[in-house]
C-alpha positions as MATLAB code, in Angstrom:
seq = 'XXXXXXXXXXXXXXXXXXXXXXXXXXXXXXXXXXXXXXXXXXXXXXXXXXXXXXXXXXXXXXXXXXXXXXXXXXX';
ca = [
     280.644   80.900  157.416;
     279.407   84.310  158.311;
     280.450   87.735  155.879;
     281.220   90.723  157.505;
     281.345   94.247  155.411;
     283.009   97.094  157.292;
     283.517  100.335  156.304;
     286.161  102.485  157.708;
     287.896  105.876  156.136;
     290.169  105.830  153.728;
     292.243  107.274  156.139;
     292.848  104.247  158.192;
     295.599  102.720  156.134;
     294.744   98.800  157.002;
     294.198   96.342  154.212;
     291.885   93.560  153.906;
     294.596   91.257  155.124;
     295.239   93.514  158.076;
     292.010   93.724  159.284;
     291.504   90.113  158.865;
     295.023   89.488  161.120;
     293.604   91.815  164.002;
     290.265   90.142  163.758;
     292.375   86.523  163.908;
     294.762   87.465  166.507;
     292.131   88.581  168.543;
     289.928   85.725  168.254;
     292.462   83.979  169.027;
     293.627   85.775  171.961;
     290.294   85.336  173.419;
     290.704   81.445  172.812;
     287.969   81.304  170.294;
     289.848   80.305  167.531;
     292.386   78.060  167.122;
     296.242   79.235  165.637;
     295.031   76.972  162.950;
     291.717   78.111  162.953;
     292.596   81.863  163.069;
     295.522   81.166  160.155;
     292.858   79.611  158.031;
     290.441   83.145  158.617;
     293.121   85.029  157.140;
     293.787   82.674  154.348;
     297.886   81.419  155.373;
     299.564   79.023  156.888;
     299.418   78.290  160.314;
     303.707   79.043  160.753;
     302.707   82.482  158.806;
     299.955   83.089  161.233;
     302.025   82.591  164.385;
     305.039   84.254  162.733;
     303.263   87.446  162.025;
     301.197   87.644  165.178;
     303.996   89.840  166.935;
     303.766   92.332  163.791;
     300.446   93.199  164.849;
     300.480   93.336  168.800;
     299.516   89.660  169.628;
     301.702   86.737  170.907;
     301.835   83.599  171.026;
     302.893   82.705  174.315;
     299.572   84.027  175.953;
     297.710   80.327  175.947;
     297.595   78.008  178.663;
     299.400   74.931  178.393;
     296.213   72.777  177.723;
     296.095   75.505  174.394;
     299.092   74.205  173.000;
     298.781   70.735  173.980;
     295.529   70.853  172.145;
     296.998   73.101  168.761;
     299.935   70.507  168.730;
     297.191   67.856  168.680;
     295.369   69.741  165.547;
     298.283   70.758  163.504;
];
């Protein structure tokens, strides 16, 4: 697994867990990571994941059917 440092003002008020759910949901917008895949970046469930990805702008209804068949197959 890679690590990644950023640094970011304190005046951006995102915590670790946000910018690890932006960094998910847009992997996995971009069909690079699964919704398990992406759920296990942030450290949650996959339900969490997929529950939370409207809170921060994504959703889940973007993939293509052969994306869920193939997350249904993994879960």
């Amino acid at each position: 697994m890679k690590t990644v440092t950023l640094n970011f003002p304190d005046s951006i008020d995102l915590s670790e867990f946000d910018v690890k759910m932006i960094l998910a949901g847009q992997l996995y917008q971009q069909a690079k990571l699964s919704s398990g895949q992406a759920a296990g970046l942030v450290g949650i469930s996959k339900r969490e994941f997929i529950e939370l990805m409207g809170k921060f702008g994504f959703s889940v209804f973007s993939e293509s059917l052969g994306d869920l068949r193939r997350d249904i197959s993994h879960a």
